[in-house]
mmCIF file of C-alpha atoms in Angstrom:
data_model
loop_
_atom_site.group_PDB
_atom_site.id
_atom_site.type_symbol
_atom_site.label_atom_id
_atom_site.label_comp_id
_atom_site.label_asym_id
_atom_site.label_seq_id
_atom_site.Cartn_x
_atom_site.Cartn_y
_atom_site.Cartn_z
ATOM 1 C CA SER S 180 10.675 -2.939 -17.330
ATOM 2 C CA SER S 181 9.910 -0.354 -14.620
ATOM 3 C CA ARG S 182 12.402 2.235 -13.417
ATOM 4 C CA ALA S 183 13.689 2.497 -9.867
ATOM 5 C CA MET S 184 14.336 5.897 -8.330
ATOM 6 C CA PRO S 185 17.538 6.842 -6.500
ATOM 7 C CA SER S 186 17.645 6.340 -2.735
ATOM 8 C CA ASP S 187 18.271 9.992 -1.849
ATOM 9 C CA GLY S 188 15.318 10.416 0.498
ATOM 10 C CA TRP S 189 13.110 11.908 -2.222
ATOM 11 C CA CYS S 190 11.831 10.492 -5.462
ATOM 12 C CA ARG S 191 10.877 12.284 -8.593
ATOM 13 C CA CYS S 192 7.108 12.607 -8.767
ATOM 14 C CA PRO S 193 4.565 11.803 -9.898
ATOM 15 C CA GLN S 194 4.862 8.031 -9.955
ATOM 16 C CA ASP S 195 2.233 5.746 -11.361
ATOM 17 C CA PHE S 196 2.002 3.460 -8.308
ATOM 18 C CA PHE S 197 2.795 3.756 -4.605
ATOM 19 C CA ILE S 198 3.434 0.151 -3.537
ATOM 20 C CA SER S 199 1.932 -0.806 -0.185
ATOM 21 C CA HIS S 200 3.118 -4.255 0.861
ATOM 22 C CA SER S 201 4.428 -6.309 3.749
ATOM 23 C CA TRP S 202 8.137 -7.096 3.684
ATOM 24 C CA SER S 203 7.195 -10.395 5.387
ATOM 25 C CA ASP S 204 5.172 -11.614 2.389
ATOM 26 C CA ASP S 205 6.693 -13.883 -0.245
ATOM 27 C CA ALA S 206 9.069 -11.857 -2.470
ATOM 28 C CA THR S 207 8.613 -14.157 -5.464
ATOM 29 C CA LEU S 208 4.832 -13.741 -5.347
ATOM 30 C CA LYS S 209 5.171 -9.956 -4.992
ATOM 31 C CA TYR S 210 7.549 -9.769 -7.950
ATOM 32 C CA ALA S 211 5.216 -11.875 -10.112
ATOM 33 C CA LYS S 212 2.249 -9.653 -9.207
ATOM 34 C CA LEU S 213 4.253 -6.479 -9.882
ATOM 35 C CA GLN S 214 5.279 -7.872 -13.267
ATOM 36 C CA GLN S 215 1.623 -8.588 -14.077
ATOM 37 C CA VAL S 216 0.588 -5.071 -13.040
ATOM 38 C CA ALA S 217 3.469 -3.581 -15.058
ATOM 39 C CA ASP S 218 2.588 -5.610 -18.149
ATOM 40 C CA GLU S 219 -1.094 -4.607 -17.945
ATOM 41 C CA PHE S 220 -0.165 -0.949 -17.416
ATOM 42 C CA GLU S 221 2.246 -0.939 -20.357
ATOM 43 C CA ALA S 222 -0.342 -2.589 -22.631
ATOM 44 C CA GLU S 223 -2.877 0.120 -21.705
ATOM 45 C CA ASN S 224 -0.541 3.135 -21.664
ATOM 46 C CA GLY S 225 2.201 2.345 -24.179
ATOM 47 C CA ARG S 226 4.968 2.788 -21.606
ATOM 48 C CA PRO S 227 6.239 0.980 -18.543
ATOM 49 C CA PRO S 228 4.908 2.190 -15.171
ATOM 50 C CA THR S 229 6.915 3.896 -12.479
ATOM 51 C CA PHE S 230 6.724 2.678 -8.881
ATOM 52 C CA TRP S 231 7.328 4.323 -5.516
ATOM 53 C CA LEU S 232 8.889 1.641 -3.310
ATOM 54 C CA ASP S 233 9.876 2.449 0.266
ATOM 55 C CA LYS S 234 13.192 0.557 0.257
ATOM 56 C CA VAL S 235 14.349 2.472 -2.825
ATOM 57 C CA CYS S 236 12.699 5.856 -2.281
ATOM 58 C CA ILE S 237 13.282 6.384 1.433
ATOM 59 C CA ASP S 238 16.693 7.011 2.921
ATOM 60 C CA GLN S 239 16.898 3.918 5.138
ATOM 61 C CA SER S 240 19.163 5.738 7.620
ATOM 62 C CA ALA S 241 16.464 8.409 8.216
ATOM 63 C CA ILE S 242 13.182 6.498 7.890
ATOM 64 C CA GLY S 243 11.391 8.603 10.514
ATOM 65 C CA ASP S 244 12.147 11.829 8.677
ATOM 66 C CA ALA S 245 11.028 10.476 5.322
ATOM 67 C CA LEU S 246 7.836 8.927 6.694
ATOM 68 C CA ARG S 247 6.620 12.347 7.817
ATOM 69 C CA CYS S 248 6.287 12.952 4.091
ATOM 70 C CA LEU S 249 4.225 9.795 3.518
ATOM 71 C CA PRO S 250 1.058 11.745 2.608
ATOM 72 C CA VAL S 251 3.011 13.664 -0.032
ATOM 73 C CA PHE S 252 4.561 10.486 -1.418
ATOM 74 C CA GLU S 253 1.190 8.721 -1.586
ATOM 75 C CA MET S 254 -0.717 11.600 -3.125
ATOM 76 C CA ALA S 255 2.034 12.271 -5.679
ATOM 77 C CA CYS S 256 1.379 8.792 -7.093
ATOM 78 C CA GLN S 257 -1.514 8.104 -9.424
ATOM 79 C CA LYS S 258 -2.577 4.959 -7.523
ATOM 80 C CA LEU S 259 -1.999 3.172 -4.256
ATOM 81 C CA LEU S 260 -1.154 -0.421 -5.215
ATOM 82 C CA VAL S 261 -1.876 -2.799 -2.326
ATOM 83 C CA LEU S 262 -0.045 -6.126 -2.643
ATOM 84 C CA ASN S 263 -2.115 -8.140 -0.215
ATOM 85 C CA GLY S 264 -0.281 -11.235 0.966
ATOM 86 C CA GLU S 265 -0.776 -13.448 3.973
ATOM 87 C CA THR S 266 0.854 -10.995 6.432
ATOM 88 C CA TYR S 267 -0.343 -7.690 4.926
ATOM 89 C CA THR S 268 -3.218 -7.040 7.324
ATOM 90 C CA SER S 269 -1.056 -7.896 10.351
ATOM 91 C CA ARG S 270 1.654 -5.297 9.621
ATOM 92 C CA LEU S 271 1.095 -1.916 11.260
ATOM 93 C CA TRP S 272 3.189 -0.059 8.673
ATOM 94 C CA CYS S 273 0.752 -1.330 6.015
ATOM 95 C CA VAL S 274 -2.134 -0.099 8.162
ATOM 96 C CA TRP S 275 -0.392 3.255 8.453
ATOM 97 C CA GLU S 276 -0.112 3.558 4.661
ATOM 98 C CA LEU S 277 -3.817 2.762 4.286
ATOM 99 C CA TYR S 278 -4.782 5.104 7.116
ATOM 100 C CA THR S 279 -2.780 7.913 5.517
ATOM 101 C CA PHE S 280 -4.408 7.281 2.158
ATOM 102 C CA PHE S 281 -7.939 7.302 3.598
ATOM 103 C CA ALA S 282 -7.242 10.386 5.712
ATOM 104 C CA ILE S 283 -6.445 12.497 2.658
ATOM 105 C CA SER S 284 -8.296 10.888 -0.241
ATOM 106 C CA SER S 285 -11.883 9.863 -0.844
ATOM 107 C CA ASP S 286 -11.169 8.798 -4.436
ATOM 108 C CA MET S 287 -11.256 5.015 -4.255
ATOM 109 C CA SER S 288 -10.476 4.777 -7.974
ATOM 110 C CA ARG S 289 -6.921 5.652 -6.911
ATOM 111 C CA MET S 290 -6.570 2.334 -5.051
ATOM 112 C CA GLN S 291 -5.826 -1.029 -6.638
ATOM 113 C CA ILE S 292 -5.742 -4.170 -4.484
ATOM 114 C CA GLU S 293 -3.954 -7.247 -5.783
ATOM 115 C CA PHE S 294 -3.887 -10.592 -3.991
ATOM 116 C CA LEU S 295 -0.586 -12.467 -4.061
ATOM 117 C CA SER S 296 -2.094 -15.942 -3.864
ATOM 118 C CA ALA S 297 -5.449 -17.693 -3.784
ATOM 119 C CA GLY S 298 -5.292 -17.902 0.027
ATOM 120 C CA ASP S 299 -5.185 -14.107 0.343
ATOM 121 C CA ASN S 300 -8.829 -13.265 -0.081
ATOM 122 C CA VAL S 301 -11.511 -10.663 0.401
ATOM 123 C CA ASN S 302 -12.476 -12.160 3.758
ATOM 124 C CA GLY S 303 -9.048 -11.304 5.189
ATOM 125 C CA LEU S 304 -9.470 -7.695 4.121
ATOM 126 C CA SER S 305 -13.110 -7.379 5.096
ATOM 127 C CA GLY S 306 -12.327 -8.583 8.622
ATOM 128 C CA PHE S 307 -9.394 -6.207 8.881
ATOM 129 C CA ASP S 308 -8.924 -4.502 12.247
ATOM 130 C CA VAL S 309 -6.135 -2.070 13.036
ATOM 131 C CA ALA S 310 -5.958 -3.538 16.565
ATOM 132 C CA ASN S 311 -4.624 -6.801 15.115
ATOM 133 C CA ALA S 312 -1.695 -5.203 13.268
ATOM 134 C CA HIS S 313 1.794 -4.909 14.785
ATOM 135 C CA CYS S 314 5.339 -3.671 14.128
ATOM 136 C CA PHE S 315 8.587 -5.511 14.702
ATOM 137 C CA ASP S 316 9.811 -2.486 16.680
ATOM 138 C CA ALA S 317 7.817 -1.700 19.857
ATOM 139 C CA ALA S 318 8.675 2.014 19.691
ATOM 140 C CA ASP S 319 7.402 2.258 16.096
ATOM 141 C CA GLU S 320 4.238 0.445 17.115
ATOM 142 C CA ALA S 321 3.561 2.752 20.060
ATOM 143 C CA ARG S 322 4.140 5.858 17.930
ATOM 144 C CA LEU S 323 1.943 4.683 15.042
ATOM 145 C CA ARG S 324 -0.841 3.449 17.311
ATOM 146 C CA GLY S 325 -0.923 6.794 19.086
ATOM 147 C CA ILE S 326 -1.323 8.667 15.818
ATOM 148 C CA ILE S 327 -3.940 6.283 14.407
ATOM 149 C CA GLU S 328 -5.943 6.288 17.638
ATOM 150 C CA ALA S 329 -5.826 10.093 17.812
ATOM 151 C CA GLY S 330 -7.472 10.168 14.388
ATOM 152 C CA GLY S 331 -9.936 7.445 15.297
ATOM 153 C CA ALA S 332 -9.174 3.756 14.816
ATOM 154 C CA ASP S 333 -12.919 3.043 14.948
ATOM 155 C CA ARG S 334 -13.429 5.545 12.149
ATOM 156 C CA PHE S 335 -10.830 3.729 10.052
ATOM 157 C CA ASN S 336 -12.284 0.289 10.741
ATOM 158 C CA GLY S 337 -15.940 1.353 10.506
ATOM 159 C CA GLU S 338 -16.176 3.946 7.750
ATOM 160 C CA HIS S 339 -13.247 3.388 5.435
ATOM 161 C CA GLN S 340 -12.436 -0.283 5.440
ATOM 162 C CA PRO S 341 -15.584 -1.647 3.736
ATOM 163 C CA ARG S 342 -15.518 1.111 1.110
ATOM 164 C CA TRP S 343 -12.018 0.229 -0.088
ATOM 165 C CA LEU S 344 -13.079 -3.255 -1.165
ATOM 166 C CA ILE S 345 -15.808 -2.230 -3.574
ATOM 167 C CA GLY S 346 -14.684 -2.769 -7.148
ATOM 168 C CA ARG S 347 -10.972 -2.647 -6.291
ATOM 169 C CA VAL S 348 -10.057 -6.248 -5.628
ATOM 170 C CA HIS S 349 -8.366 -8.677 -8.008
ATOM 171 C CA SER S 350 -7.897 -12.236 -6.847
ATOM 172 C CA ALA S 351 -4.766 -14.245 -7.593
ATOM 173 C CA ASP S 352 -6.599 -16.077 -10.388
ATOM 174 C CA GLY S 353 -7.537 -12.806 -12.091
ATOM 175 C CA ILE S 354 -11.196 -12.708 -11.079
ATOM 176 C CA THR S 355 -12.430 -9.312 -9.936
ATOM 177 C CA CYS S 356 -14.285 -9.563 -6.651
ATOM 178 C CA VAL S 357 -16.958 -6.945 -6.011
ATOM 179 C CA ARG S 358 -18.644 -6.629 -2.642
#
């Protein structure tokens, strides 16, 4: 029931949710979680939500150009929706989206974390370390690591990471986990 935006390199803003997810995680689980989020949003707001999804909203032939605008895309959305699956914390692009969010926003009410399955839990997020995340492309990894390290990977791991768990986590069985 949600609307997709045209793949012209720019999406109409604002969107309700910026979706942060790993393309390596189970698509069926992600779709089910998105449907749940959409249903809950529509019940609360009387309309279906809009989503910013990289594959649809970024010109895939010019990803580097569009990703320079990542802070604009994220901040133009009402919430950052983290779909945490088994590979989420190991994907450097996911780390980059989180790092960008934390670098420009201190409003943790704008983040919603959803677990895709019971095995994807708070412990995986609380032990998160940017050093353990990687890209498929070595050049992308080197570029992203350089930027993150210039801003302070320790700062990200030490100051921001624990704060983003508090009151924002929903387990696969619907129980809210508060740390």
